[in-house]
Coordinates of C-alpha atoms in Angstrom, one line a residue:
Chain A
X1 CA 135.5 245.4 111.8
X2 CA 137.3 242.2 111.9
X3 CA 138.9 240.8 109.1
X4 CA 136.6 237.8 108.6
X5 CA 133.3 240.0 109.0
X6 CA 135.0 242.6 107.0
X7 CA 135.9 239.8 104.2
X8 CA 132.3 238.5 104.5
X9 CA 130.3 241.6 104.0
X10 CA 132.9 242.9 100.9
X11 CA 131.9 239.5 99.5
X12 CA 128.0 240.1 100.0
X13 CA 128.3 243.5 98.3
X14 CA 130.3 241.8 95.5
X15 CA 127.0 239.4 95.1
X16 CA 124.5 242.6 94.9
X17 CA 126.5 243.9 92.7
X18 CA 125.2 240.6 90.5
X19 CA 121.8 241.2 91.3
X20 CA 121.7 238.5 94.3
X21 CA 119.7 240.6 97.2
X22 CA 121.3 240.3 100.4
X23 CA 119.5 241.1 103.6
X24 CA 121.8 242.2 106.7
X25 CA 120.2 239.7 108.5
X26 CA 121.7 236.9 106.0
X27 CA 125.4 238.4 106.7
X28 CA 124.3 238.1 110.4
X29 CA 123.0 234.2 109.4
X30 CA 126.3 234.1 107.6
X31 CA 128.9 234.9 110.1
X32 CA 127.4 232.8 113.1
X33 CA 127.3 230.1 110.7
X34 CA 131.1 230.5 110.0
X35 CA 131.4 230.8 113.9
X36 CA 129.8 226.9 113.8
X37 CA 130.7 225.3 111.4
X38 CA 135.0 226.5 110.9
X39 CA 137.0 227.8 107.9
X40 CA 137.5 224.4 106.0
X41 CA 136.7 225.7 102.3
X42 CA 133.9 222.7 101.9
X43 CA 132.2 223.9 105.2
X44 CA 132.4 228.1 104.4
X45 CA 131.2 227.1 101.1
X46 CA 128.3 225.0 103.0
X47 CA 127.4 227.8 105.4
X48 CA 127.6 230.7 103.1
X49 CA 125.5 229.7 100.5
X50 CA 123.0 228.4 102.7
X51 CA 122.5 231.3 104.7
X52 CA 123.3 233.8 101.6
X53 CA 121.5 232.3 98.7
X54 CA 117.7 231.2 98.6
X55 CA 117.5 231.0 94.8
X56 CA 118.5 228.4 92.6
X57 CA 119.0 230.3 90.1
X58 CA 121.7 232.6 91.8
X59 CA 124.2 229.6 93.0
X60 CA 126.1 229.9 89.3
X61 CA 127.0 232.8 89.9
X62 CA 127.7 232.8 94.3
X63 CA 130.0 229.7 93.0
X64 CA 132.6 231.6 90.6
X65 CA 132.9 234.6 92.9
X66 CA 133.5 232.2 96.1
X67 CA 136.2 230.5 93.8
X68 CA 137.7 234.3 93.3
X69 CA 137.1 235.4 96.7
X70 CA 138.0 232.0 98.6
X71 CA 141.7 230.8 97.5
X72 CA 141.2 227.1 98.4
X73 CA 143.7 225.5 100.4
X74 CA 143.9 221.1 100.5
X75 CA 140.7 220.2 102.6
X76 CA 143.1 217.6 103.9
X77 CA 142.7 216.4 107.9
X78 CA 143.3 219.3 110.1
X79 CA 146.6 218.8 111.1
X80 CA 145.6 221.2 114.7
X81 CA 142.2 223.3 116.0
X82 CA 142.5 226.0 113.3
X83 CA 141.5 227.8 116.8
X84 CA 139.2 231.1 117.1
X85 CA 137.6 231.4 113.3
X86 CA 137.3 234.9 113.4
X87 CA 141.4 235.4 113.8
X88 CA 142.9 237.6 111.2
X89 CA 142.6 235.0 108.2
X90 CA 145.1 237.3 106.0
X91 CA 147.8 237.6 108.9
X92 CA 150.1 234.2 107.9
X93 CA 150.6 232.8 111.5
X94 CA 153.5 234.8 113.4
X95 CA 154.1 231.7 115.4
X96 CA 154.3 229.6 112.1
X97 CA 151.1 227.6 112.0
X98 CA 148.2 228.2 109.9
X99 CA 145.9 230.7 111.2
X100 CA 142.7 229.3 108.9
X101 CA 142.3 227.1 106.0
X102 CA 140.3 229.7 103.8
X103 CA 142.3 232.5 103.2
X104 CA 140.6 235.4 101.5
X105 CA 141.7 237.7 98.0
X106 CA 143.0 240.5 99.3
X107 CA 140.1 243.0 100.8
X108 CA 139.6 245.0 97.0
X109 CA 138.2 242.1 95.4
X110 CA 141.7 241.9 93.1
X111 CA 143.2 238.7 92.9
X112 CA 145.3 238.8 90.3
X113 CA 147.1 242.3 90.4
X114 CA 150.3 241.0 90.5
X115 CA 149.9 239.3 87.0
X116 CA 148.7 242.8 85.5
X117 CA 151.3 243.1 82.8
X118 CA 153.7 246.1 81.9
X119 CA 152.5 248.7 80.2
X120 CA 149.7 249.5 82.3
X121 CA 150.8 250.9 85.9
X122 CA 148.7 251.4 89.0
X123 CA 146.5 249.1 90.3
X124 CA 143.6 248.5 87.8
X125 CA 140.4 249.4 90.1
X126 CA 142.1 253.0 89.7
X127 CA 142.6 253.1 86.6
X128 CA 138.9 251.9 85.9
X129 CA 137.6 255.0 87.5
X130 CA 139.7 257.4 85.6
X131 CA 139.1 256.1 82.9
X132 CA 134.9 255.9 83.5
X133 CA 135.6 259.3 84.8
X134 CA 137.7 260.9 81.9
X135 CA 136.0 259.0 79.2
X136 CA 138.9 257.9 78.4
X137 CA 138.0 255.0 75.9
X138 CA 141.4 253.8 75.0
X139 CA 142.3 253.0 78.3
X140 CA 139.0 251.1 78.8
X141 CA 139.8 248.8 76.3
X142 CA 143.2 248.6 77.2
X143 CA 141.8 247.6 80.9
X144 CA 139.3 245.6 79.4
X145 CA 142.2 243.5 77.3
X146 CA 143.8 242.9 80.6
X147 CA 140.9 241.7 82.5
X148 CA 140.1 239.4 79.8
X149 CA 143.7 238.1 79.5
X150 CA 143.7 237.9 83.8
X151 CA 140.4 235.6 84.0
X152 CA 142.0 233.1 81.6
X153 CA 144.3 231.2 83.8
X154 CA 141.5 231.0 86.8
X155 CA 138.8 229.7 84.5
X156 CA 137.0 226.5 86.2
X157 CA 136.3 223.4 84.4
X158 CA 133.0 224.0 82.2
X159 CA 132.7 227.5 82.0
X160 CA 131.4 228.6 79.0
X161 CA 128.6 230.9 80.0
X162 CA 129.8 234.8 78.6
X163 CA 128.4 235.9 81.1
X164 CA 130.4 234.5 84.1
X165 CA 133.6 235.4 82.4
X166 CA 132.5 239.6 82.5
X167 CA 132.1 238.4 86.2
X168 CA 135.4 237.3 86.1
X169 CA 136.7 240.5 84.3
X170 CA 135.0 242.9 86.5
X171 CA 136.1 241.2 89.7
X172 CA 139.8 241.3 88.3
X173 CA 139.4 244.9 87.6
X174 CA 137.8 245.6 91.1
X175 CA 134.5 246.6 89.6
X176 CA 132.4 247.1 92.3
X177 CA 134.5 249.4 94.3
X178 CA 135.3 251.3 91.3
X179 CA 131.5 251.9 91.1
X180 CA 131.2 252.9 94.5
X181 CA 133.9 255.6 94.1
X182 CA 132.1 256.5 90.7
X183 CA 129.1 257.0 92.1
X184 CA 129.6 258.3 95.5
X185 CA 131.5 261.4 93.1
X186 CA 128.4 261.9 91.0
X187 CA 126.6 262.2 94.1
X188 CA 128.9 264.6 95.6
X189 CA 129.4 266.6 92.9
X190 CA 125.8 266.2 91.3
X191 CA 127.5 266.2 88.2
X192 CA 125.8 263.6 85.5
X193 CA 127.9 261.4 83.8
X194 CA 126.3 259.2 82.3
Chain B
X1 CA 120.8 217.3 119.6
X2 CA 124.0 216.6 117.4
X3 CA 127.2 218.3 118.1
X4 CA 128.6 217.9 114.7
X5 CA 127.3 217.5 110.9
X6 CA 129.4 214.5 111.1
X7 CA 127.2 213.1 113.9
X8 CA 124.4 213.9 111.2
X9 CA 125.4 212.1 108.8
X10 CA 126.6 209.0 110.7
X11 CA 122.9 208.7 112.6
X12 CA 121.0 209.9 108.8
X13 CA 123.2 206.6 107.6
X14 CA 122.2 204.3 110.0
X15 CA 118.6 205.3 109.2
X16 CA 119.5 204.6 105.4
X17 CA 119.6 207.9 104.3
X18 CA 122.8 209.0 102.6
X19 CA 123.6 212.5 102.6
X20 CA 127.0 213.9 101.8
X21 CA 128.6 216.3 104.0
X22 CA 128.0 219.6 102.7
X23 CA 124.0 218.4 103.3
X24 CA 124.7 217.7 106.8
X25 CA 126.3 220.9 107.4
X26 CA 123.3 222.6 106.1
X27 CA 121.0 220.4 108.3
X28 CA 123.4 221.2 111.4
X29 CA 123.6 224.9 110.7
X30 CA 119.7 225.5 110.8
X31 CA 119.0 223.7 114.0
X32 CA 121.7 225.5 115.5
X33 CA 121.5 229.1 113.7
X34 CA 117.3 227.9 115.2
X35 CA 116.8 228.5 111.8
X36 CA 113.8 226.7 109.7
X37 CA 115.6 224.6 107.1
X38 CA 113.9 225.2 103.5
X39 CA 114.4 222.7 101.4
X40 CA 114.3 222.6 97.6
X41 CA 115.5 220.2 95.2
X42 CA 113.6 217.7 91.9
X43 CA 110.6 215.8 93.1
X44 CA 111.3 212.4 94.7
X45 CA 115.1 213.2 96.0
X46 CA 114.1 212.8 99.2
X47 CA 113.0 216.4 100.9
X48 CA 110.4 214.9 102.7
X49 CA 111.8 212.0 104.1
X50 CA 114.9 214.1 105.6
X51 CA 112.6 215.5 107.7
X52 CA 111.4 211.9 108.4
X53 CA 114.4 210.6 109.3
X54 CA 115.4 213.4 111.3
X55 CA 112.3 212.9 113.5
X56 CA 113.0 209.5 113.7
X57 CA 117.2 209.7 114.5
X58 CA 116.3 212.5 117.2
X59 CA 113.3 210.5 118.7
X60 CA 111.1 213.8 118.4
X61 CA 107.7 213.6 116.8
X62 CA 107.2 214.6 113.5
X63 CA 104.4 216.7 112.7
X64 CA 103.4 217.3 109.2
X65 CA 101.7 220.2 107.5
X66 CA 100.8 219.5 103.9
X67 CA 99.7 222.5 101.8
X68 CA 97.6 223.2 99.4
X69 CA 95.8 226.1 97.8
X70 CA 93.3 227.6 99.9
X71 CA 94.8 226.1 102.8
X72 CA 94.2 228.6 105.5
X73 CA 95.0 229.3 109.4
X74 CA 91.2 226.8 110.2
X75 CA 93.5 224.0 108.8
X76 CA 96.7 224.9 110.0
X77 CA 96.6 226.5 113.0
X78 CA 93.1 225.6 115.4
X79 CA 89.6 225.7 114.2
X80 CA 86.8 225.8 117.3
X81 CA 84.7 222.5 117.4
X82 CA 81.2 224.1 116.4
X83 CA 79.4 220.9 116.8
X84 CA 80.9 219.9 119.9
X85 CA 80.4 223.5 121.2
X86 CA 76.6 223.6 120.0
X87 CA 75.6 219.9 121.5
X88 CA 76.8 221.2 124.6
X89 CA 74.6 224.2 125.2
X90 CA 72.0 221.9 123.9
X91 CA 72.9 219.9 126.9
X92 CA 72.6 222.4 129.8
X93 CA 71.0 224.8 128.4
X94 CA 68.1 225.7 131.2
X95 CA 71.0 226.3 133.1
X96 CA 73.1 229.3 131.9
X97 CA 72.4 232.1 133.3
X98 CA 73.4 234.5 130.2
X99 CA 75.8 234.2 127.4
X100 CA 79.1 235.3 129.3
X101 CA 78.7 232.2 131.3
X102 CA 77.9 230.3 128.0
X103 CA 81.2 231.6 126.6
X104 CA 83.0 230.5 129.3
X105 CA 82.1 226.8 129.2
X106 CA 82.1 226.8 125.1
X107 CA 85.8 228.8 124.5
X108 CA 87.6 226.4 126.6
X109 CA 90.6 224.1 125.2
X110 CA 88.2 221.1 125.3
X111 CA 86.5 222.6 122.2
X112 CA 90.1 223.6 120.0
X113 CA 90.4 221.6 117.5
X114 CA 94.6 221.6 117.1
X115 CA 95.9 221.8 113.8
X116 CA 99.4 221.0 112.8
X117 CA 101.0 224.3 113.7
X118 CA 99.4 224.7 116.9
X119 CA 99.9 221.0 117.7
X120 CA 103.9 222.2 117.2
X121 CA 103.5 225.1 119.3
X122 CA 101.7 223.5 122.4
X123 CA 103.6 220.3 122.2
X124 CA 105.2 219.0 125.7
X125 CA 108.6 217.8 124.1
X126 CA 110.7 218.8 121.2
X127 CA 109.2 218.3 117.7
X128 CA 110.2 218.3 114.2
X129 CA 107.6 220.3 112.2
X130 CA 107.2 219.5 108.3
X131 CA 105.9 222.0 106.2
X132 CA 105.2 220.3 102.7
X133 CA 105.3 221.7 99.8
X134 CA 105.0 225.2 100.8
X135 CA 105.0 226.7 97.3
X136 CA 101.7 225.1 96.5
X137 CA 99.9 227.4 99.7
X138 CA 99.0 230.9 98.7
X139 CA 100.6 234.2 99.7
X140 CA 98.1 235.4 102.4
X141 CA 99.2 231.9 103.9
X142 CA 102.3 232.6 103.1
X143 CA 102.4 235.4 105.6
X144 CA 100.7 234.2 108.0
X145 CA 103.6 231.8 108.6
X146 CA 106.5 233.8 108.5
X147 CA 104.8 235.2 111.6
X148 CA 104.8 232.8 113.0
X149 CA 107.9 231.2 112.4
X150 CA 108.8 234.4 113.6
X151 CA 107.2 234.8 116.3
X152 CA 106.7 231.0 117.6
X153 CA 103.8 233.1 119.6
X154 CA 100.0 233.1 118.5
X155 CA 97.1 234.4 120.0
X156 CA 93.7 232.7 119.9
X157 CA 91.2 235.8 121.2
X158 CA 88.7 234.0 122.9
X159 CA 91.1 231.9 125.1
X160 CA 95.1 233.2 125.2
X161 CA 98.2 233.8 123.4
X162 CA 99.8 230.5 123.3
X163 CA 103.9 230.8 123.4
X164 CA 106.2 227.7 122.4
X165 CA 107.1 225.7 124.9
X166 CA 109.6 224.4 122.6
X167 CA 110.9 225.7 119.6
X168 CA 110.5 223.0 116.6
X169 CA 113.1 222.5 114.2
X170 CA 111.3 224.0 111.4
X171 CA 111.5 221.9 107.9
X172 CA 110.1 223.4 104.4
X173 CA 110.0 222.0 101.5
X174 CA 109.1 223.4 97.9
X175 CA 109.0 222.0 94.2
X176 CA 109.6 225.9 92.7
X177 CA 105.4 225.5 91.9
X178 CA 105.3 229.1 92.6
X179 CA 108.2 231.6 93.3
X180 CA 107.1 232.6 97.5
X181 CA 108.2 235.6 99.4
X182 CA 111.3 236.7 99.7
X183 CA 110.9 237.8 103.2
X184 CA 110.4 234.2 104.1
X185 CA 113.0 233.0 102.1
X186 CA 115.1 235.4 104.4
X187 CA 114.1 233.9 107.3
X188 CA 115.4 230.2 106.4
X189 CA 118.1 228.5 105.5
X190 CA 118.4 227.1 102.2
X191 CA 119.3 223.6 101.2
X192 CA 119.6 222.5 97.6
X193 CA 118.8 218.7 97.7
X194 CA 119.5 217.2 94.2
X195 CA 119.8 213.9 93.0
X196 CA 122.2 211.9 94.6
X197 CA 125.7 210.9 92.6
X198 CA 126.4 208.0 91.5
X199 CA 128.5 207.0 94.1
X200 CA 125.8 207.8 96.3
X201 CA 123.0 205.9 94.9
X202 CA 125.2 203.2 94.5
X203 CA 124.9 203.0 98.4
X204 CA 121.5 203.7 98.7
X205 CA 120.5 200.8 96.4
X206 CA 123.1 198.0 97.9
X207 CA 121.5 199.4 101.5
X208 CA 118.1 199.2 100.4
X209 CA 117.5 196.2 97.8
X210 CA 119.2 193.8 99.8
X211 CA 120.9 190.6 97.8
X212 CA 121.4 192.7 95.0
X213 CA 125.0 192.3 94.0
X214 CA 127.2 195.4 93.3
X215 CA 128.0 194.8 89.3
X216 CA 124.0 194.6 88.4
X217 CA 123.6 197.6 90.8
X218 CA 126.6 199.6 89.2
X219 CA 125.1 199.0 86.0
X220 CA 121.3 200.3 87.2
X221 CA 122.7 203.2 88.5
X222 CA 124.7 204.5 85.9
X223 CA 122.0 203.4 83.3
X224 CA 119.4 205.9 85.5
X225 CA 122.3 208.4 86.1
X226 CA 122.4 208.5 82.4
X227 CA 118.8 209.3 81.8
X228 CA 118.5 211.4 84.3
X229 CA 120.2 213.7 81.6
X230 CA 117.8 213.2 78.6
X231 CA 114.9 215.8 78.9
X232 CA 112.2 213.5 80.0
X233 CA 109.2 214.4 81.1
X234 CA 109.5 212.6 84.6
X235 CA 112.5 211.7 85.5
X236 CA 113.2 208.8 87.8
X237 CA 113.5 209.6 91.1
X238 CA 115.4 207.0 94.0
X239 CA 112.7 205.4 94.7
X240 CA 112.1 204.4 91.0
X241 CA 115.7 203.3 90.9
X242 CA 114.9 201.0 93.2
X243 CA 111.6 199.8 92.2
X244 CA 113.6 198.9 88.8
X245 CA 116.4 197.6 90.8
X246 CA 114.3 195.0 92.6
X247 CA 112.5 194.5 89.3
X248 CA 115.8 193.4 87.8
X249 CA 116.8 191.5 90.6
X250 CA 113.8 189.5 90.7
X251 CA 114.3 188.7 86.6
X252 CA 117.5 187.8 87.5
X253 CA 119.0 189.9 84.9
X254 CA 122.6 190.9 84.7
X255 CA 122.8 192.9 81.5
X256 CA 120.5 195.8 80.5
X257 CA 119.9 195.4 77.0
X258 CA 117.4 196.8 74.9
X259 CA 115.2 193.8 75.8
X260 CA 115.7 193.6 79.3
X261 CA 115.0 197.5 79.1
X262 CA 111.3 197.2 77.4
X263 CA 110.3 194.5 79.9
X264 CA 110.8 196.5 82.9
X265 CA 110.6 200.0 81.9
X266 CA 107.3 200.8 83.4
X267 CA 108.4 200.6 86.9
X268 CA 111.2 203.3 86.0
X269 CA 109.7 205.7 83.6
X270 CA 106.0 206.5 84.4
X271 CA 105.2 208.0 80.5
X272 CA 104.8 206.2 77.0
X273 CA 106.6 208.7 75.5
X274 CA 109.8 208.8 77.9
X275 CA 109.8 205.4 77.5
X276 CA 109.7 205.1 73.6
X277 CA 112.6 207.7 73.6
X278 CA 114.8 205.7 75.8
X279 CA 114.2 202.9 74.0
X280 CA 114.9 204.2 70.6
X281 CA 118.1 205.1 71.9
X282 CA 119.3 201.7 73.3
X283 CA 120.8 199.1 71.3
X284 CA 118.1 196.3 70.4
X285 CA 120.2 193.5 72.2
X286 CA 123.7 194.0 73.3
X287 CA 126.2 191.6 74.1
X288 CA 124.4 188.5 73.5
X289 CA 126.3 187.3 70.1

């Protein structure tokens, strides 16, 4: 899969995992739209929550995890024709210009694992499912401190709703892939865990 | 038709209708994607009239479906012209020979009775096709549509299946009366309309109250920006804005005091109580000493 397509369809499991039903034909809406319309943040945010999101209620939520997923770069003038849109957004241009003017988090949903603080090693989504796996309850909490102390800094203006910032949390901590994983063992292993 | 959302905007402006850019994307993306363009948003921001003004900047005709409960495929699609089809066997009726030659002369287009979405599908040029308020129709309805929005195909038995010569642009529009199907929610793309800011009504009330000048205006809008935040039971929409804007124009006011206010709040707020509740919150008389 290409990059984009594989960056779009990450993000549209991300928005299941919220309870926002995405159809496979929406993704398909999605990605042509992008292929219309260009990677200019305003515009991707535009196309993808018109062809991803048909209730109200559900934009709160498709907003914060576009900020997490979509680093925003200036919506200034293109300075050239950002060229074909479905280009490797996360390869920085070889020939030194700007390949696209969205580029996206890093595939795993983590954004901020470079500001994980000492003390806790490995990359957080990892230790999230040994810990769910294990039981291990101190290191829950002690992932749980971090994601809390990660979403600070990236907090929008007005955001006071609790339950945005677990969003937050769980998408610093890689949450939905850590799922996966913990799931796809139980099913393997037809152990019960929970 | 356009070949950019700027283009959208641009020709939406020259036909008074302001729309920022991320609305024009939206617009551009569902004629393109050949999507129909469902539109949601408070009464009286303008849902319908983008599809009037898209009609009208495109020069394609407009044909409108209002809904209703009950509303059913007799009103929407084609209904057969009974009477017609009844005073003409009355007509020639010693010379039929049986009923197969009756049928023949009675199920002919000459006795279809074309309802919006027919009219839409048989049309010789392009159309825009406006489904109002959508949510107020009921869910076998409901169905019924996404086929053929689907589709853009219908059959009527007794004659043939009728295929779009042209595929309308496809414009819905819903006040949230009644959560509808997700499958047809699928099928569209979705456009929030809300109110405009207050930059943007701004615009839309120097463009439409003409003579109006931009300090009395500034002060209307913000005024109805303001309220727009107090739970009201209505709450204006543009076109009350400007009602009240060419209210105040013709007093010749240039402050909204408390006075000012009471005079002319009928044309802006359409209940007693909203009205009293505003009111109680205004200053009696400001600035005049």
């Amino acid at each position: 899969m290409k990059p984009l397509e594989e960056k779009i369809t990450d993000f549209c499991r991300c928005l299941r995992r919220f309870g926002i039903s995405v159809a496979g034909s929406e993704i398909a809406d999605a990605l042509r739209a992008l292929s219309l319309v260009g990677l200019e943040r305003d515009d991707v945010y535009a196309a993808l929550s018109c062809t991803l999101i048909k209730e109200e209620e559900d934009r709160p939520i498709f907003a914060s995890l576009f900020q997490i997923y979509f680093k925003g770069k200036s919506t200034k003038a293109p300075e050239e024709d950002i060229g074909d849109p479905f280009e490797d957004v996360n390869s920085r241009g070889n020939d030194g210009r700007e390949p696209a003017r969205v580029e996206a988090a890093n595939s795993s949903g983590v954004v901020s694992e470079q500001r994980m603080r000492p003390g806790i090693e490995g990359e957080p989504r990892v230790l999230l499912i040994k810990a769910v796996k294990e039981g291990d309850y101190d290191l829950l909490q002690a992932l749980a401190h971090h994601a809390v102390r990660n979403i600070g800094g990236r907090r929008p203006q007005g955001l006071d709703d609790a339950r945005e910032l677990v969003k937050r949390a769980q998408i610093f901590l890689g949450w939905e892939k850590a799922m996966d994983e913990v799931f796809e063992g139980v099913l393997s292993s037809r152990a019960i865990f929970f | 038709m356009f070949s950019s959302p700027e283009e959208i905007r641009s020709r939406f402006e020259q036909h008074q209708f302001i729309v920022d850019r991320s609305v024009s994307t939206v617009v551009y993306l569902a004629i393109k994607l050949g999507r129909p363009l469902l539109v949601e948003g408070p009464a009286g921001v303008g849902k319908t009239e983008l599809a009037r003004v898209l009609s009208r900047c495109t020069d394609r005709e407009l044909i409108r479906l209002q809904c209703y409960e009950g509303l059913d495929e007799s009103k929407a699609l084609y209904e057969w012209n009974y009477q017609k089809q009844l005073l003409r066997i009355f007509m020639d009726q010693s010379q039929y020979k049986d009923w197969k030659e009756i049928k023949e002369t009675i199920y002919t287009e000459d006795f279809l009775l074309r309802r919006p979405l027919l009219k839409a599908l048989m049309a010789e040029s392009e159309t825009v096709l406006l489904i109002d308020e959508v949510d107020k129709s009921d869910e076998e309805f409901e169905s019924f549509l996404l086929e053929i929005l689907s589709e853009y195909q219908i059959s009527i038995p007794e004659l043939t299946t009728i295929t779009a010569r042209h595929i309308p642009v496809v414009i819905l529009t819903s006040n949230n009366f009644r959560e509808f199907g997700d499958a047809l929610k699928r099928r569209c793309v979705h456009l929030y309309l809300d109110y405009p800011t207050l930059e943007q009504e701004l615009k839309i009330v120097m463009l439409k109250v003409p003579g109006i000048r931009e300090t009395l205006a500034r002060k209307i809008v913000e005024f109805v920006q303001a309220i727009r935040l107090v739970n009201l039971k209505k709450v204006p929409s543009i076109a009350e804005t400007l009602n009240w804007a060419e209210a105040l124009l013709e007093l010749k006011a240039d402050e909204i005091d408390g006075e000012m206010f009471a005079d002319t709040a009928g044309v802006l707020l359409k209940y007693k109580s909203d009205i009293e509740q505003i009111k109680s919150s205004l200053p009696a008389c400001r600035g005049n000493g």
